[in-house]
Amino acid sequence: MIDLTYNAVGKKIRLNRIIGRGRAVIFAFDHGVEHGPSDFNAETINPRRVIEKVIGGLDAIMMLPGVARLTWDIWSNRAALIIKVTSKTNLRPETEKLLQSPFGLVEEAIAIGADGVAATVYWGSQYEDEMLEQWVNIRNTAETYGLPCLQLAYPRGPAIKNMYDVEIVKYGARAAAESGADLIKTYYTGSVETFRQVVEAASGVPVLMSGGPRRNTDLEFLVDVYNVIQAGGRGVVVGRNVFQHSNPRGMLRAINAIVHEDKTPEEAVKLVT
Ligand code: FBP
């Protein structure tokens, strides 16, 4: 008996485009809104120049709808596309920063050819209720049309002292899995042993490391990527450690070597030059 619905098949096909190799290197490029122009220099302020440099070394690229529209001719057919449909600016008052607003519709993501959608949930925020309502609506529409949903599961809030603490990250990953995420992007907890607990808590939903701020050395970042893979993580969603690097292509070569070829950080770092 054929018991697969059209949307279930659609989701499988699209997930395959993103993470069909079992693991994925996803380029996060939503910083223009989330952090603002301060993340860029005179060269990287133009998204076309950045995407031209990174394309070819990626399983998928995650951006807001407007930048996807402005750069479609560069990424189309060269990487899977994940449209992030929520964001916020850094210009907001501090007390309002733990909420993201709608930045696009799932239907618009479909219209532009997306293979998936992404949304942030700040677990523990005073706006957890609004963020969850937003997430459920996004996931529900995405489900209807067979699009996988990546959740940026970020535990942040007045009661959270350390957002990288394993118990906190674990909680966020579990909540992401229980709220129907198909892919989870979350913080690295600092060791193989702790990140393994995060992966376990996600109960089979693939967990990818959120890149985070630029590390002091290339090796430092590559060790984190390696540890995530050793812990059963399924790859990285990385932005600044690639596009703020003087050699983004080299950095991506090294990250891919760890994620897809099981190289050690010491072997991979030689590929940066
Ligand atoms: P990075 O690799 O640069 O950290 O990008 C991942 C990301 O989650 C982006 O998608 C997002 O814009 C940003 O980091 C969020 O940063 P912050 O942790 O400062 O809120």
mmCIF file of C-alpha atoms and ligand atoms in Angstrom:
data_model
loop_
_atom_site.group_PDB
_atom_site.id
_atom_site.type_symbol
_atom_site.label_atom_id
_atom_site.label_comp_id
_atom_site.label_asym_id
_atom_site.label_seq_id
_atom_site.Cartn_x
_atom_site.Cartn_y
_atom_site.Cartn_z
ATOM 1 C CA MET A 1 0.000 0.000 0.000
ATOM 2 C CA ILE A 2 1.262 3.478 -0.840
ATOM 3 C CA ASP A 3 0.817 5.474 2.348
ATOM 4 C CA LEU A 4 2.976 8.505 1.679
ATOM 5 C CA THR A 5 1.203 11.806 1.208
ATOM 6 C CA TYR A 6 2.417 14.282 -1.425
ATOM 7 C CA ASN A 7 3.734 16.643 1.238
ATOM 8 C CA ALA A 8 5.612 13.845 3.043
ATOM 9 C CA VAL A 9 7.389 12.970 -0.206
ATOM 10 C CA GLY A 10 8.065 16.665 -0.879
ATOM 11 C CA LYS A 11 9.662 17.057 2.529
ATOM 12 C CA LYS A 12 11.890 14.015 2.000
ATOM 13 C CA ILE A 13 13.072 15.311 -1.377
ATOM 14 C CA ARG A 14 13.818 18.775 -0.034
ATOM 15 C CA LEU A 15 15.563 17.426 3.078
ATOM 16 C CA ASN A 16 17.673 15.291 0.756
ATOM 17 C CA ARG A 17 18.779 18.395 -1.094
ATOM 18 C CA ILE A 18 19.876 19.975 2.188
ATOM 19 C CA ILE A 19 21.327 17.039 4.126
ATOM 20 C CA GLY A 20 21.152 14.093 1.732
ATOM 21 C CA ARG A 21 24.833 13.357 2.394
ATOM 22 C CA GLY A 22 23.962 12.667 6.042
ATOM 23 C CA ARG A 23 25.719 15.804 7.237
ATOM 24 C CA ALA A 24 25.659 19.372 5.972
ATOM 25 C CA VAL A 25 27.660 22.576 5.731
ATOM 26 C CA ILE A 26 25.113 25.384 5.684
ATOM 27 C CA PHE A 27 26.095 29.019 5.208
ATOM 28 C CA ALA A 28 24.181 31.401 7.497
ATOM 29 C CA PHE A 29 23.811 34.818 5.920
ATOM 30 C CA ASP A 30 21.077 36.705 7.752
ATOM 31 C CA HIS A 31 23.458 38.959 9.673
ATOM 32 C CA GLY A 32 22.642 42.148 7.747
ATOM 33 C CA VAL A 33 19.471 42.447 9.792
ATOM 34 C CA GLU A 34 20.249 40.392 12.878
ATOM 35 C CA HIS A 35 23.517 42.204 13.657
ATOM 36 C CA GLY A 36 23.528 45.071 11.156
ATOM 37 C CA PRO A 37 26.264 46.468 8.907
ATOM 38 C CA SER A 38 28.874 46.261 11.687
ATOM 39 C CA ASP A 39 29.419 42.576 10.814
ATOM 40 C CA PHE A 40 30.711 43.576 7.354
ATOM 41 C CA ASN A 41 33.584 45.527 5.833
ATOM 42 C CA ALA A 42 33.678 47.574 2.612
ATOM 43 C CA GLU A 43 33.983 44.363 0.571
ATOM 44 C CA THR A 44 31.458 42.152 2.363
ATOM 45 C CA ILE A 45 28.712 44.777 2.741
ATOM 46 C CA ASN A 46 27.656 43.704 -0.767
ATOM 47 C CA PRO A 47 25.935 40.296 -0.422
ATOM 48 C CA ARG A 48 26.653 39.393 -4.036
ATOM 49 C CA ARG A 49 30.395 39.548 -3.434
ATOM 50 C CA VAL A 50 30.094 37.314 -0.351
ATOM 51 C CA ILE A 51 27.902 34.703 -2.006
ATOM 52 C CA GLU A 52 30.135 34.588 -5.088
ATOM 53 C CA LYS A 53 33.024 33.649 -2.782
ATOM 54 C CA VAL A 54 31.298 30.906 -0.796
ATOM 55 C CA ILE A 55 29.131 29.243 -3.408
ATOM 56 C CA GLY A 56 30.421 25.863 -4.510
ATOM 57 C CA GLY A 57 31.501 24.843 -1.008
ATOM 58 C CA LEU A 58 28.044 24.538 0.523
ATOM 59 C CA ASP A 59 25.233 22.064 0.938
ATOM 60 C CA ALA A 60 22.790 24.904 1.601
ATOM 61 C CA ILE A 61 22.580 28.620 2.143
ATOM 62 C CA MET A 62 20.247 30.259 4.660
ATOM 63 C CA MET A 63 19.139 33.867 4.070
ATOM 64 C CA LEU A 64 16.255 36.249 4.439
ATOM 65 C CA PRO A 65 13.942 36.524 1.409
ATOM 66 C CA GLY A 66 15.155 39.929 0.219
ATOM 67 C CA VAL A 67 18.810 38.934 -0.127
ATOM 68 C CA ALA A 68 17.811 35.655 -1.781
ATOM 69 C CA ARG A 69 15.912 37.707 -4.381
ATOM 70 C CA LEU A 70 18.917 39.971 -5.022
ATOM 71 C CA THR A 71 21.388 37.121 -5.451
ATOM 72 C CA TRP A 72 19.348 34.319 -7.074
ATOM 73 C CA ASP A 73 21.472 34.127 -10.198
ATOM 74 C CA ILE A 74 24.538 33.249 -8.089
ATOM 75 C CA TRP A 75 23.167 30.498 -5.830
ATOM 76 C CA SER A 76 20.490 28.947 -7.997
ATOM 77 C CA ASN A 77 21.142 25.238 -8.630
ATOM 78 C CA ARG A 78 24.472 25.440 -6.782
ATOM 79 C CA ALA A 79 23.257 24.952 -3.194
ATOM 80 C CA ALA A 80 19.970 24.172 -1.503
ATOM 81 C CA LEU A 81 18.117 27.272 -0.339
ATOM 82 C CA ILE A 82 16.732 27.799 3.158
ATOM 83 C CA ILE A 83 14.711 30.972 3.645
ATOM 84 C CA LYS A 84 14.722 32.382 7.144
ATOM 85 C CA VAL A 85 11.311 33.870 7.753
ATOM 86 C CA THR A 86 11.940 35.556 11.117
ATOM 87 C CA SER A 87 14.429 38.171 12.248
ATOM 88 C CA LYS A 88 14.967 41.293 14.348
ATOM 89 C CA THR A 89 17.307 44.259 14.272
ATOM 90 C CA ASN A 90 19.894 45.105 16.842
ATOM 91 C CA LEU A 91 18.457 48.626 16.936
ATOM 92 C CA ARG A 92 15.649 47.521 19.228
ATOM 93 C CA PRO A 93 15.593 48.355 22.920
ATOM 94 C CA GLU A 94 17.394 45.632 24.927
ATOM 95 C CA THR A 95 14.157 44.440 26.511
ATOM 96 C CA GLU A 96 12.635 43.700 23.071
ATOM 97 C CA LYS A 97 15.592 41.771 21.658
ATOM 98 C CA LEU A 98 14.342 38.359 22.713
ATOM 99 C CA LEU A 99 11.592 38.380 20.130
ATOM 100 C CA GLN A 100 11.815 37.900 16.369
ATOM 101 C CA SER A 101 9.302 39.298 13.897
ATOM 102 C CA PRO A 102 7.944 37.853 10.664
ATOM 103 C CA PHE A 103 10.306 38.671 7.803
ATOM 104 C CA GLY A 104 8.598 36.685 5.094
ATOM 105 C CA LEU A 105 5.952 34.058 4.506
ATOM 106 C CA VAL A 106 6.406 30.364 3.899
ATOM 107 C CA GLU A 107 4.490 30.908 0.643
ATOM 108 C CA GLU A 108 7.080 33.498 -0.434
ATOM 109 C CA ALA A 109 9.857 31.036 0.375
ATOM 110 C CA ILE A 110 8.128 28.494 -1.854
ATOM 111 C CA ALA A 111 7.660 31.116 -4.578
ATOM 112 C CA ILE A 112 11.400 31.822 -4.691
ATOM 113 C CA GLY A 113 12.228 28.106 -4.867
ATOM 114 C CA ALA A 114 13.240 27.341 -1.279
ATOM 115 C CA ASP A 115 14.070 23.824 -0.140
ATOM 116 C CA GLY A 116 13.356 24.697 3.478
ATOM 117 C CA VAL A 117 12.414 27.459 5.888
ATOM 118 C CA ALA A 118 14.090 28.553 9.113
ATOM 119 C CA ALA A 119 12.910 30.432 12.183
ATOM 120 C CA THR A 120 14.405 31.371 15.526
ATOM 121 C CA VAL A 121 12.865 30.435 18.863
ATOM 122 C CA TYR A 122 14.367 32.045 21.973
ATOM 123 C CA TRP A 123 13.460 29.382 24.504
ATOM 124 C CA GLY A 124 13.119 31.017 27.917
ATOM 125 C CA SER A 125 12.433 34.502 26.561
ATOM 126 C CA GLN A 126 9.667 36.572 28.091
ATOM 127 C CA TYR A 127 8.209 36.360 24.544
ATOM 128 C CA GLU A 128 8.344 32.558 24.402
ATOM 129 C CA ASP A 129 4.594 32.395 23.899
ATOM 130 C CA GLU A 130 4.612 34.735 20.845
ATOM 131 C CA MET A 131 7.668 33.007 19.395
ATOM 132 C CA LEU A 132 6.048 29.615 19.761
ATOM 133 C CA GLU A 133 2.825 30.754 18.155
ATOM 134 C CA GLN A 134 4.885 32.125 15.264
ATOM 135 C CA TRP A 135 6.880 28.877 15.021
ATOM 136 C CA VAL A 136 3.769 26.692 15.040
ATOM 137 C CA ASN A 137 2.201 28.753 12.241
ATOM 138 C CA ILE A 138 5.365 28.590 10.136
ATOM 139 C CA ARG A 139 5.766 24.862 10.706
ATOM 140 C CA ASN A 140 2.121 24.200 9.982
ATOM 141 C CA THR A 141 2.216 26.010 6.620
ATOM 142 C CA ALA A 142 5.571 24.469 5.747
ATOM 143 C CA GLU A 143 4.162 21.022 6.593
ATOM 144 C CA THR A 144 1.231 21.603 4.250
ATOM 145 C CA TYR A 145 3.562 22.282 1.337
ATOM 146 C CA GLY A 146 6.205 19.683 2.180
ATOM 147 C CA LEU A 147 8.991 22.029 3.307
ATOM 148 C CA PRO A 148 11.341 21.047 6.138
ATOM 149 C CA CYS A 149 11.725 23.534 9.015
ATOM 150 C CA LEU A 150 15.044 24.392 10.580
ATOM 151 C CA GLN A 151 14.743 25.816 14.080
ATOM 152 C CA LEU A 152 17.399 28.126 15.451
ATOM 153 C CA ALA A 153 16.847 26.820 18.965
ATOM 154 C CA TYR A 154 18.426 29.533 21.076
ATOM 155 C CA PRO A 155 17.780 29.438 24.815
ATOM 156 C CA ARG A 156 17.933 33.053 25.994
ATOM 157 C CA GLY A 157 15.990 34.862 28.657
ATOM 158 C CA PRO A 158 15.978 36.636 31.997
ATOM 159 C CA ALA A 159 16.276 33.378 33.961
ATOM 160 C CA ILE A 160 19.119 31.977 31.825
ATOM 161 C CA LYS A 161 22.524 32.759 33.313
ATOM 162 C CA ASN A 162 24.679 30.899 30.783
ATOM 163 C CA MET A 163 23.166 30.143 27.381
ATOM 164 C CA TYR A 164 26.014 27.742 26.529
ATOM 165 C CA ASP A 165 25.447 25.576 29.621
ATOM 166 C CA VAL A 166 24.786 21.996 28.547
ATOM 167 C CA GLU A 167 21.583 21.677 30.592
ATOM 168 C CA ILE A 168 20.206 24.821 28.945
ATOM 169 C CA VAL A 169 21.260 23.928 25.383
ATOM 170 C CA LYS A 170 19.929 20.402 25.899
ATOM 171 C CA TYR A 171 16.601 21.810 27.006
ATOM 172 C CA GLY A 172 16.383 24.021 23.899
ATOM 173 C CA ALA A 173 17.281 21.125 21.589
ATOM 174 C CA ARG A 174 14.666 18.910 23.182
ATOM 175 C CA ALA A 175 12.048 21.651 22.970
ATOM 176 C CA ALA A 176 12.940 22.128 19.285
ATOM 177 C CA ALA A 177 12.460 18.403 18.643
ATOM 178 C CA GLU A 178 9.191 18.365 20.569
ATOM 179 C CA SER A 179 7.921 21.395 18.646
ATOM 180 C CA GLY A 180 8.396 19.570 15.335
ATOM 181 C CA ALA A 181 11.725 20.907 14.014
ATOM 182 C CA ASP A 182 13.226 18.882 11.150
ATOM 183 C CA LEU A 183 16.704 20.323 11.687
ATOM 184 C CA ILE A 184 18.083 21.995 14.820
ATOM 185 C CA LYS A 185 20.741 24.697 14.894
ATOM 186 C CA THR A 186 22.077 25.432 18.332
ATOM 187 C CA TYR A 187 25.103 26.468 20.388
ATOM 188 C CA TYR A 188 28.225 24.413 20.839
ATOM 189 C CA THR A 189 28.555 23.443 24.507
ATOM 190 C CA GLY A 190 32.357 23.252 24.635
ATOM 191 C CA SER A 191 33.129 19.521 24.568
ATOM 192 C CA VAL A 192 32.319 16.265 22.789
ATOM 193 C CA GLU A 193 30.847 14.814 25.955
ATOM 194 C CA THR A 194 28.412 17.693 26.566
ATOM 195 C CA PHE A 195 27.422 18.091 22.912
ATOM 196 C CA ARG A 196 26.662 14.360 22.772
ATOM 197 C CA GLN A 197 24.042 14.996 25.458
ATOM 198 C CA VAL A 198 22.506 17.721 23.279
ATOM 199 C CA VAL A 199 22.374 15.344 20.309
ATOM 200 C CA GLU A 200 20.756 12.666 22.514
ATOM 201 C CA ALA A 201 18.180 15.112 23.848
ATOM 202 C CA ALA A 202 17.182 15.979 20.274
ATOM 203 C CA SER A 203 16.095 12.339 19.948
ATOM 204 C CA GLY A 204 17.105 11.772 16.334
ATOM 205 C CA VAL A 205 16.399 15.211 14.890
ATOM 206 C CA PRO A 206 19.696 16.285 13.249
ATOM 207 C CA VAL A 207 21.576 18.859 15.357
ATOM 208 C CA LEU A 208 23.946 21.320 13.683
ATOM 209 C CA MET A 209 26.302 23.708 15.423
ATOM 210 C CA SER A 210 25.640 27.425 15.190
ATOM 211 C CA GLY A 211 28.945 28.999 14.182
ATOM 212 C CA GLY A 212 29.064 31.851 16.688
ATOM 213 C CA PRO A 213 31.513 34.746 16.878
ATOM 214 C CA ARG A 214 34.818 34.597 15.024
ATOM 215 C CA ARG A 215 37.333 32.434 16.920
ATOM 216 C CA ASN A 216 40.887 33.582 17.648
ATOM 217 C CA THR A 217 42.399 31.026 15.285
ATOM 218 C CA ASP A 218 41.186 28.832 12.412
ATOM 219 C CA LEU A 219 42.230 25.736 14.329
ATOM 220 C CA GLU A 220 40.078 26.746 17.289
ATOM 221 C CA PHE A 221 36.963 26.849 15.121
ATOM 222 C CA LEU A 222 37.859 23.640 13.291
ATOM 223 C CA VAL A 223 38.338 21.813 16.599
ATOM 224 C CA ASP A 224 34.797 22.844 17.594
ATOM 225 C CA VAL A 225 33.437 21.555 14.264
ATOM 226 C CA TYR A 226 35.351 18.301 14.717
ATOM 227 C CA ASN A 227 34.049 17.835 18.264
ATOM 228 C CA VAL A 228 30.479 18.403 17.086
ATOM 229 C CA ILE A 229 30.907 15.650 14.485
ATOM 230 C CA GLN A 230 32.500 13.311 17.053
ATOM 231 C CA ALA A 231 29.487 13.941 19.294
ATOM 232 C CA GLY A 232 27.060 12.836 16.575
ATOM 233 C CA GLY A 233 26.243 16.364 15.373
ATOM 234 C CA ARG A 234 25.275 16.557 11.727
ATOM 235 C CA GLY A 235 27.268 19.581 10.637
ATOM 236 C CA VAL A 236 27.400 23.336 10.975
ATOM 237 C CA VAL A 237 25.398 26.423 10.125
ATOM 238 C CA VAL A 238 28.180 28.967 9.952
ATOM 239 C CA GLY A 239 28.365 32.627 9.017
ATOM 240 C CA ARG A 240 30.985 34.900 10.575
ATOM 241 C CA ASN A 241 33.779 32.324 10.811
ATOM 242 C CA VAL A 242 33.552 32.075 7.024
ATOM 243 C CA PHE A 243 32.530 35.465 5.628
ATOM 244 C CA GLN A 244 34.732 37.487 8.042
ATOM 245 C CA HIS A 245 37.726 35.319 7.123
ATOM 246 C CA SER A 246 40.272 36.669 4.637
ATOM 247 C CA ASN A 247 39.983 33.346 2.773
ATOM 248 C CA PRO A 248 36.344 32.182 2.972
ATOM 249 C CA ARG A 249 36.824 29.536 0.290
ATOM 250 C CA GLY A 250 39.781 28.021 2.140
ATOM 251 C CA MET A 251 37.879 28.016 5.412
ATOM 252 C CA LEU A 252 34.975 26.222 3.736
ATOM 253 C CA ARG A 253 37.360 23.650 2.243
ATOM 254 C CA ALA A 254 38.592 22.901 5.758
ATOM 255 C CA ILE A 255 35.094 22.731 7.282
ATOM 256 C CA ASN A 256 33.919 20.407 4.490
ATOM 257 C CA ALA A 257 36.915 18.147 5.025
ATOM 258 C CA ILE A 258 35.862 17.600 8.645
ATOM 259 C CA VAL A 259 32.117 17.392 8.084
ATOM 260 C CA HIS A 260 32.118 15.268 4.938
ATOM 261 C CA GLU A 261 35.486 13.504 4.894
ATOM 262 C CA ASP A 262 36.109 12.871 8.600
ATOM 263 C CA LYS A 263 39.450 14.705 8.529
ATOM 264 C CA THR A 264 41.012 15.874 11.785
ATOM 265 C CA PRO A 265 41.247 19.625 12.528
ATOM 266 C CA GLU A 266 45.029 19.424 12.091
ATOM 267 C CA GLU A 267 44.607 17.907 8.612
ATOM 268 C CA ALA A 268 41.812 20.311 7.710
ATOM 269 C CA VAL A 269 43.579 23.503 8.761
ATOM 270 C CA LYS A 270 46.201 22.889 6.052
ATOM 271 C CA LEU A 271 43.437 23.374 3.458
ATOM 272 C CA VAL A 272 42.727 26.954 4.547
ATOM 273 C CA THR A 273 45.700 28.440 2.719
HETATM 274 P P1 FBP B 1 27.298 32.858 12.900
HETATM 275 O O1 FBP B 1 28.003 31.610 12.438
HETATM 276 O O2 FBP B 1 27.908 34.070 12.350
HETATM 277 O O3 FBP B 1 27.174 32.866 14.400
HETATM 278 O O4 FBP B 1 25.838 32.786 12.289
HETATM 279 C C1 FBP B 1 24.841 32.032 12.894
HETATM 280 C C2 FBP B 1 23.730 32.926 13.390
HETATM 281 O O5 FBP B 1 22.788 32.168 14.114
HETATM 282 C C3 FBP B 1 23.036 33.695 12.317
HETATM 283 O O6 FBP B 1 22.133 32.889 11.639
HETATM 284 C C4 FBP B 1 22.427 34.800 13.099
HETATM 285 O O7 FBP B 1 22.289 35.963 12.368
HETATM 286 C C5 FBP B 1 23.418 35.022 14.172
HETATM 287 O O8 FBP B 1 24.238 33.899 14.259
HETATM 288 C C6 FBP B 1 22.813 35.247 15.506
HETATM 289 O O9 FBP B 1 23.791 35.814 16.269
HETATM 290 P P2 FBP B 1 23.613 36.120 17.797
HETATM 291 O O10 FBP B 1 24.099 34.890 18.461
HETATM 292 O O11 FBP B 1 24.505 37.303 18.018
HETATM 293 O O12 FBP B 1 22.160 36.411 18.035
#
